[in-house]
């Protein structure tokens, strides 16, 4: 977090870096909890580096758009508010020219990150060919939204039913996870982000 923060200048944009990190760090910590506490069922063990870095950087495309293409980002945000749609839907409505998933995926292609993690970053809202890593990032991302970690007003969690089913979750299980996270982890996550 500190390394990436040192590369950008928050005074040059209206992008909310704290909200970005709250959501990103929250998603990574939630993904780790789901795996370590065996709260989800996977076909085979997931590599820590794949799910941790994938979850932490799943929205890195928003960071790029927010700092280097603020005019485009502000159009997406304005459309989101005006139409009452999610950030992702606003991107799609505006032609999906430079969607945050694809920008993040392109940015990470030349990194030392695993191929599966790069693909999961590029598709964490859609499930074209889902695997356990993509499902985990999708669920952790939406749980972070469900508990209000770094979300925009009106930004709701949208769980894919097949992703939940394949991970051994249902609506009741998600609700229980949400309550446990709100009670035991949300404040801790906010404290971690504030310290960074």
PDB file of C-alpha atoms in Angstrom:
ATOM      1  CA  UNK A   1       0.000   0.000   0.000  1.00  0.00           C
ATOM      2  CA  UNK A   2       2.767   2.435   0.967  1.00  0.00           C
ATOM      3  CA  UNK A   3       4.732   1.620  -2.196  1.00  0.00           C
ATOM      4  CA  UNK A   4       1.770   2.286  -4.494  1.00  0.00           C
ATOM      5  CA  UNK A   5       0.786   5.389  -2.505  1.00  0.00           C
ATOM      6  CA  UNK A   6       4.293   6.766  -3.087  1.00  0.00           C
ATOM      7  CA  UNK A   7       3.814   6.501  -6.863  1.00  0.00           C
ATOM      8  CA  UNK A   8       0.657   8.610  -7.009  1.00  0.00           C
ATOM      9  CA  UNK A   9      -0.104  12.169  -5.983  1.00  0.00           C
ATOM     10  CA  UNK A  10      -3.531  12.386  -4.327  1.00  0.00           C
ATOM     11  CA  UNK A  11      -3.597  16.173  -4.700  1.00  0.00           C
ATOM     12  CA  UNK A  12      -3.705  15.773  -8.502  1.00  0.00           C
ATOM     13  CA  UNK A  13      -7.083  14.013  -8.525  1.00  0.00           C
ATOM     14  CA  UNK A  14     -10.336  13.630  -6.677  1.00  0.00           C
ATOM     15  CA  UNK A  15      -9.870   9.843  -6.506  1.00  0.00           C
ATOM     16  CA  UNK A  16     -10.525   8.622  -2.953  1.00  0.00           C
ATOM     17  CA  UNK A  17      -7.380   6.637  -2.169  1.00  0.00           C
ATOM     18  CA  UNK A  18      -8.489   5.777   1.362  1.00  0.00           C
ATOM     19  CA  UNK A  19     -11.781   4.310   0.135  1.00  0.00           C
ATOM     20  CA  UNK A  20      -9.895   2.362  -2.550  1.00  0.00           C
ATOM     21  CA  UNK A  21      -7.522   0.815  -0.001  1.00  0.00           C
ATOM     22  CA  UNK A  22     -10.278   0.122   2.516  1.00  0.00           C
ATOM     23  CA  UNK A  23     -12.112  -1.945  -0.088  1.00  0.00           C
ATOM     24  CA  UNK A  24      -8.984  -3.617  -1.477  1.00  0.00           C
ATOM     25  CA  UNK A  25      -7.430  -4.526   1.872  1.00  0.00           C
ATOM     26  CA  UNK A  26     -10.843  -5.600   3.147  1.00  0.00           C
ATOM     27  CA  UNK A  27     -11.332  -7.892   0.160  1.00  0.00           C
ATOM     28  CA  UNK A  28      -7.896  -9.481   0.705  1.00  0.00           C
ATOM     29  CA  UNK A  29      -8.429 -10.031   4.432  1.00  0.00           C
ATOM     30  CA  UNK A  30     -11.897 -11.465   3.829  1.00  0.00           C
ATOM     31  CA  UNK A  31     -10.562 -13.812   1.124  1.00  0.00           C
ATOM     32  CA  UNK A  32      -7.874 -14.989   3.538  1.00  0.00           C
ATOM     33  CA  UNK A  33     -10.438 -15.607   6.286  1.00  0.00           C
ATOM     34  CA  UNK A  34     -12.665 -17.587   3.907  1.00  0.00           C
ATOM     35  CA  UNK A  35      -9.750 -19.833   2.931  1.00  0.00           C
ATOM     36  CA  UNK A  36      -7.906 -20.171   6.260  1.00  0.00           C
ATOM     37  CA  UNK A  37     -11.063 -20.794   8.304  1.00  0.00           C
ATOM     38  CA  UNK A  38     -12.346 -23.184   5.599  1.00  0.00           C
ATOM     39  CA  UNK A  39     -15.553 -21.232   5.203  1.00  0.00           C
ATOM     40  CA  UNK A  40     -15.648 -22.043   1.490  1.00  0.00           C
ATOM     41  CA  UNK A  41     -15.244 -25.323  -0.361  1.00  0.00           C
ATOM     42  CA  UNK A  42     -12.699 -25.456  -3.187  1.00  0.00           C
ATOM     43  CA  UNK A  43     -11.831 -28.313  -5.531  1.00  0.00           C
ATOM     44  CA  UNK A  44      -8.144 -27.949  -4.683  1.00  0.00           C
ATOM     45  CA  UNK A  45      -6.118 -25.770  -2.323  1.00  0.00           C
ATOM     46  CA  UNK A  46      -5.623 -22.179  -3.434  1.00  0.00           C
ATOM     47  CA  UNK A  47      -2.182 -20.595  -3.376  1.00  0.00           C
ATOM     48  CA  UNK A  48      -1.934 -17.830  -0.789  1.00  0.00           C
ATOM     49  CA  UNK A  49      -0.060 -15.479  -3.137  1.00  0.00           C
ATOM     50  CA  UNK A  50      -2.679 -15.944  -5.862  1.00  0.00           C
ATOM     51  CA  UNK A  51      -5.693 -15.178  -3.718  1.00  0.00           C
ATOM     52  CA  UNK A  52      -4.023 -12.558  -1.496  1.00  0.00           C
ATOM     53  CA  UNK A  53      -2.464 -10.478  -4.276  1.00  0.00           C
ATOM     54  CA  UNK A  54      -5.437 -11.070  -6.584  1.00  0.00           C
ATOM     55  CA  UNK A  55      -7.857  -9.836  -3.919  1.00  0.00           C
ATOM     56  CA  UNK A  56      -5.652  -6.922  -2.882  1.00  0.00           C
ATOM     57  CA  UNK A  57      -5.234  -5.760  -6.486  1.00  0.00           C
ATOM     58  CA  UNK A  58      -8.616  -6.776  -7.938  1.00  0.00           C
ATOM     59  CA  UNK A  59      -9.580  -3.100  -8.400  1.00  0.00           C
ATOM     60  CA  UNK A  60      -6.151  -1.757  -9.363  1.00  0.00           C
ATOM     61  CA  UNK A  61      -7.713  -0.683 -12.666  1.00  0.00           C
ATOM     62  CA  UNK A  62      -9.795   1.839 -10.700  1.00  0.00           C
ATOM     63  CA  UNK A  63      -6.587   3.229  -9.216  1.00  0.00           C
ATOM     64  CA  UNK A  64      -5.117   3.691 -12.703  1.00  0.00           C
ATOM     65  CA  UNK A  65      -8.311   5.296 -14.006  1.00  0.00           C
ATOM     66  CA  UNK A  66      -8.640   7.500 -10.935  1.00  0.00           C
ATOM     67  CA  UNK A  67      -5.117   8.865 -11.056  1.00  0.00           C
ATOM     68  CA  UNK A  68      -4.283   8.951 -14.730  1.00  0.00           C
ATOM     69  CA  UNK A  69      -7.696   9.252 -16.433  1.00  0.00           C
ATOM     70  CA  UNK A  70      -9.730  11.279 -13.960  1.00  0.00           C
ATOM     71  CA  UNK A  71     -11.957  12.799 -16.668  1.00  0.00           C
ATOM     72  CA  UNK A  72     -13.076   9.312 -17.710  1.00  0.00           C
ATOM     73  CA  UNK A  73     -13.469   8.173 -14.096  1.00  0.00           C
ATOM     74  CA  UNK A  74     -15.614  11.204 -13.279  1.00  0.00           C
ATOM     75  CA  UNK A  75     -17.872  10.411 -16.259  1.00  0.00           C
ATOM     76  CA  UNK A  76     -18.331   6.853 -14.958  1.00  0.00           C
ATOM     77  CA  UNK A  77     -19.094   8.112 -11.444  1.00  0.00           C
ATOM     78  CA  UNK A  78     -21.556  10.724 -12.715  1.00  0.00           C
ATOM     79  CA  UNK A  79     -23.348   8.143 -14.863  1.00  0.00           C
ATOM     80  CA  UNK A  80     -23.479   5.726 -11.906  1.00  0.00           C
ATOM     81  CA  UNK A  81     -25.212   8.325  -9.748  1.00  0.00           C
ATOM     82  CA  UNK A  82     -27.520   9.639 -12.480  1.00  0.00           C
ATOM     83  CA  UNK A  83     -28.735   6.188 -13.520  1.00  0.00           C
ATOM     84  CA  UNK A  84     -28.579   4.518 -10.095  1.00  0.00           C
ATOM     85  CA  UNK A  85     -26.359   1.682 -11.344  1.00  0.00           C
ATOM     86  CA  UNK A  86     -23.211   0.005 -10.085  1.00  0.00           C
ATOM     87  CA  UNK A  87     -19.767   1.240 -11.077  1.00  0.00           C
ATOM     88  CA  UNK A  88     -19.341  -1.798 -13.340  1.00  0.00           C
ATOM     89  CA  UNK A  89     -22.714  -1.237 -14.998  1.00  0.00           C
ATOM     90  CA  UNK A  90     -21.805   2.420 -15.590  1.00  0.00           C
ATOM     91  CA  UNK A  91     -18.635   1.266 -17.373  1.00  0.00           C
ATOM     92  CA  UNK A  92     -20.696  -1.062 -19.546  1.00  0.00           C
ATOM     93  CA  UNK A  93     -23.313   1.634 -20.263  1.00  0.00           C
ATOM     94  CA  UNK A  94     -20.556   3.993 -21.427  1.00  0.00           C
ATOM     95  CA  UNK A  95     -19.210   1.428 -23.899  1.00  0.00           C
ATOM     96  CA  UNK A  96     -16.805  -0.458 -21.626  1.00  0.00           C
ATOM     97  CA  UNK A  97     -13.953   1.265 -23.448  1.00  0.00           C
ATOM     98  CA  UNK A  98     -11.549   1.038 -20.530  1.00  0.00           C
ATOM     99  CA  UNK A  99     -13.216  -1.056 -17.844  1.00  0.00           C
ATOM    100  CA  UNK A 100     -11.360  -1.280 -14.547  1.00  0.00           C
ATOM    101  CA  UNK A 101     -11.199  -5.082 -14.761  1.00  0.00           C
ATOM    102  CA  UNK A 102      -9.436  -5.050 -18.133  1.00  0.00           C
ATOM    103  CA  UNK A 103      -7.133  -2.150 -17.205  1.00  0.00           C
ATOM    104  CA  UNK A 104      -6.114  -4.021 -14.042  1.00  0.00           C
ATOM    105  CA  UNK A 105      -5.574  -7.242 -15.952  1.00  0.00           C
ATOM    106  CA  UNK A 106      -3.425  -5.506 -18.579  1.00  0.00           C
ATOM    107  CA  UNK A 107      -1.380  -3.833 -15.876  1.00  0.00           C
ATOM    108  CA  UNK A 108      -0.712  -7.133 -14.100  1.00  0.00           C
ATOM    109  CA  UNK A 109       0.060  -9.198 -17.213  1.00  0.00           C
ATOM    110  CA  UNK A 110       3.735  -8.267 -17.035  1.00  0.00           C
ATOM    111  CA  UNK A 111       3.978  -8.828 -13.305  1.00  0.00           C
ATOM    112  CA  UNK A 112       5.226 -11.902 -11.537  1.00  0.00           C
ATOM    113  CA  UNK A 113       1.677 -12.757 -10.534  1.00  0.00           C
ATOM    114  CA  UNK A 114       0.242 -16.142 -11.423  1.00  0.00           C
ATOM    115  CA  UNK A 115      -1.767 -16.454 -14.613  1.00  0.00           C
ATOM    116  CA  UNK A 116      -4.892 -17.526 -12.718  1.00  0.00           C
ATOM    117  CA  UNK A 117      -4.721 -14.481 -10.431  1.00  0.00           C
ATOM    118  CA  UNK A 118      -4.303 -12.108 -13.384  1.00  0.00           C
ATOM    119  CA  UNK A 119      -7.328 -13.699 -15.083  1.00  0.00           C
ATOM    120  CA  UNK A 120      -9.361 -13.436 -11.857  1.00  0.00           C
ATOM    121  CA  UNK A 121      -8.565  -9.719 -11.576  1.00  0.00           C
ATOM    122  CA  UNK A 122      -9.755  -9.304 -15.164  1.00  0.00           C
ATOM    123  CA  UNK A 123     -13.096 -11.014 -14.552  1.00  0.00           C
ATOM    124  CA  UNK A 124     -14.031 -10.543 -10.889  1.00  0.00           C
ATOM    125  CA  UNK A 125     -17.475  -9.152 -11.781  1.00  0.00           C
ATOM    126  CA  UNK A 126     -18.332 -11.644 -14.503  1.00  0.00           C
ATOM    127  CA  UNK A 127     -17.790 -15.389 -14.504  1.00  0.00           C
ATOM    128  CA  UNK A 128     -16.895 -16.365 -18.096  1.00  0.00           C
ATOM    129  CA  UNK A 129     -15.049 -19.571 -17.134  1.00  0.00           C
ATOM    130  CA  UNK A 130     -15.210 -19.643 -13.364  1.00  0.00           C
ATOM    131  CA  UNK A 131     -12.662 -21.407 -11.245  1.00  0.00           C
ATOM    132  CA  UNK A 132     -12.237 -21.447  -7.485  1.00  0.00           C
ATOM    133  CA  UNK A 133      -9.891 -18.447  -7.432  1.00  0.00           C
ATOM    134  CA  UNK A 134     -12.259 -16.293  -9.488  1.00  0.00           C
ATOM    135  CA  UNK A 135     -15.200 -17.402  -7.344  1.00  0.00           C
ATOM    136  CA  UNK A 136     -13.291 -16.568  -4.152  1.00  0.00           C
ATOM    137  CA  UNK A 137     -12.343 -13.069  -5.391  1.00  0.00           C
ATOM    138  CA  UNK A 138     -15.923 -12.475  -6.499  1.00  0.00           C
ATOM    139  CA  UNK A 139     -17.358 -13.499  -3.125  1.00  0.00           C
ATOM    140  CA  UNK A 140     -14.720 -11.640  -1.060  1.00  0.00           C
ATOM    141  CA  UNK A 141     -15.234  -8.492  -3.183  1.00  0.00           C
ATOM    142  CA  UNK A 142     -18.991  -8.627  -2.637  1.00  0.00           C
ATOM    143  CA  UNK A 143     -18.691  -9.385   1.074  1.00  0.00           C
ATOM    144  CA  UNK A 144     -16.467  -6.299   1.402  1.00  0.00           C
ATOM    145  CA  UNK A 145     -19.238  -4.327  -0.324  1.00  0.00           C
ATOM    146  CA  UNK A 146     -21.908  -5.929   1.864  1.00  0.00           C
ATOM    147  CA  UNK A 147     -20.192  -4.708   5.047  1.00  0.00           C
ATOM    148  CA  UNK A 148     -19.516  -1.246   3.611  1.00  0.00           C
ATOM    149  CA  UNK A 149     -15.751  -1.441   3.191  1.00  0.00           C
ATOM    150  CA  UNK A 150     -14.771   1.290   0.750  1.00  0.00           C
ATOM    151  CA  UNK A 151     -18.054   1.313  -1.108  1.00  0.00           C
ATOM    152  CA  UNK A 152     -19.743   4.197  -2.826  1.00  0.00           C
ATOM    153  CA  UNK A 153     -23.222   5.205  -1.650  1.00  0.00           C
ATOM    154  CA  UNK A 154     -25.737   2.873  -3.273  1.00  0.00           C
ATOM    155  CA  UNK A 155     -23.096   0.315  -4.266  1.00  0.00           C
ATOM    156  CA  UNK A 156     -24.657  -3.026  -3.352  1.00  0.00           C
ATOM    157  CA  UNK A 157     -23.193  -6.513  -3.237  1.00  0.00           C
ATOM    158  CA  UNK A 158     -24.169  -8.659  -6.225  1.00  0.00           C
ATOM    159  CA  UNK A 159     -23.364 -12.307  -5.555  1.00  0.00           C
ATOM    160  CA  UNK A 160     -23.345 -14.781  -8.410  1.00  0.00           C
ATOM    161  CA  UNK A 161     -25.526 -17.714  -7.312  1.00  0.00           C
ATOM    162  CA  UNK A 162     -23.393 -20.308  -9.092  1.00  0.00           C
ATOM    163  CA  UNK A 163     -20.212 -18.944  -7.467  1.00  0.00           C
ATOM    164  CA  UNK A 164     -21.837 -19.218  -4.042  1.00  0.00           C
ATOM    165  CA  UNK A 165     -23.123 -22.724  -4.747  1.00  0.00           C
ATOM    166  CA  UNK A 166     -19.751 -23.979  -6.007  1.00  0.00           C
ATOM    167  CA  UNK A 167     -18.036 -22.619  -2.894  1.00  0.00           C
ATOM    168  CA  UNK A 168     -20.613 -24.294  -0.653  1.00  0.00           C
ATOM    169  CA  UNK A 169     -22.417 -21.093   0.359  1.00  0.00           C
ATOM    170  CA  UNK A 170     -26.040 -20.002   0.251  1.00  0.00           C
ATOM    171  CA  UNK A 171     -27.950 -16.828   1.170  1.00  0.00           C
ATOM    172  CA  UNK A 172     -28.114 -17.784   4.850  1.00  0.00           C
ATOM    173  CA  UNK A 173     -24.388 -18.531   4.921  1.00  0.00           C
ATOM    174  CA  UNK A 174     -23.592 -15.191   3.289  1.00  0.00           C
ATOM    175  CA  UNK A 175     -25.776 -13.388   5.812  1.00  0.00           C
ATOM    176  CA  UNK A 176     -23.998 -15.140   8.689  1.00  0.00           C
ATOM    177  CA  UNK A 177     -20.591 -14.262   7.193  1.00  0.00           C
ATOM    178  CA  UNK A 178     -21.697 -10.655   6.826  1.00  0.00           C
ATOM    179  CA  UNK A 179     -22.777 -10.444  10.458  1.00  0.00           C
ATOM    180  CA  UNK A 180     -19.545 -12.066  11.682  1.00  0.00           C
ATOM    181  CA  UNK A 181     -17.421  -9.711   9.572  1.00  0.00           C
ATOM    182  CA  UNK A 182     -19.304  -6.644  10.806  1.00  0.00           C
ATOM    183  CA  UNK A 183     -18.923  -7.768  14.395  1.00  0.00           C
ATOM    184  CA  UNK A 184     -15.306  -8.957  14.363  1.00  0.00           C
ATOM    185  CA  UNK A 185     -13.332  -7.585  11.416  1.00  0.00           C
ATOM    186  CA  UNK A 186     -14.609  -4.376   9.847  1.00  0.00           C
ATOM    187  CA  UNK A 187     -13.116  -2.045  12.452  1.00  0.00           C
ATOM    188  CA  UNK A 188      -9.831  -3.974  12.399  1.00  0.00           C
ATOM    189  CA  UNK A 189      -9.629  -3.588   8.624  1.00  0.00           C
ATOM    190  CA  UNK A 190     -10.324   0.153   8.850  1.00  0.00           C
ATOM    191  CA  UNK A 191      -7.578   0.469  11.465  1.00  0.00           C
ATOM    192  CA  UNK A 192      -5.077  -1.363   9.240  1.00  0.00           C
ATOM    193  CA  UNK A 193      -5.873   0.986   6.340  1.00  0.00           C
ATOM    194  CA  UNK A 194      -5.676   4.081   8.542  1.00  0.00           C
ATOM    195  CA  UNK A 195      -2.197   2.999   9.690  1.00  0.00           C
ATOM    196  CA  UNK A 196      -1.008   2.651   6.110  1.00  0.00           C
TER     197      UNK A 196
END
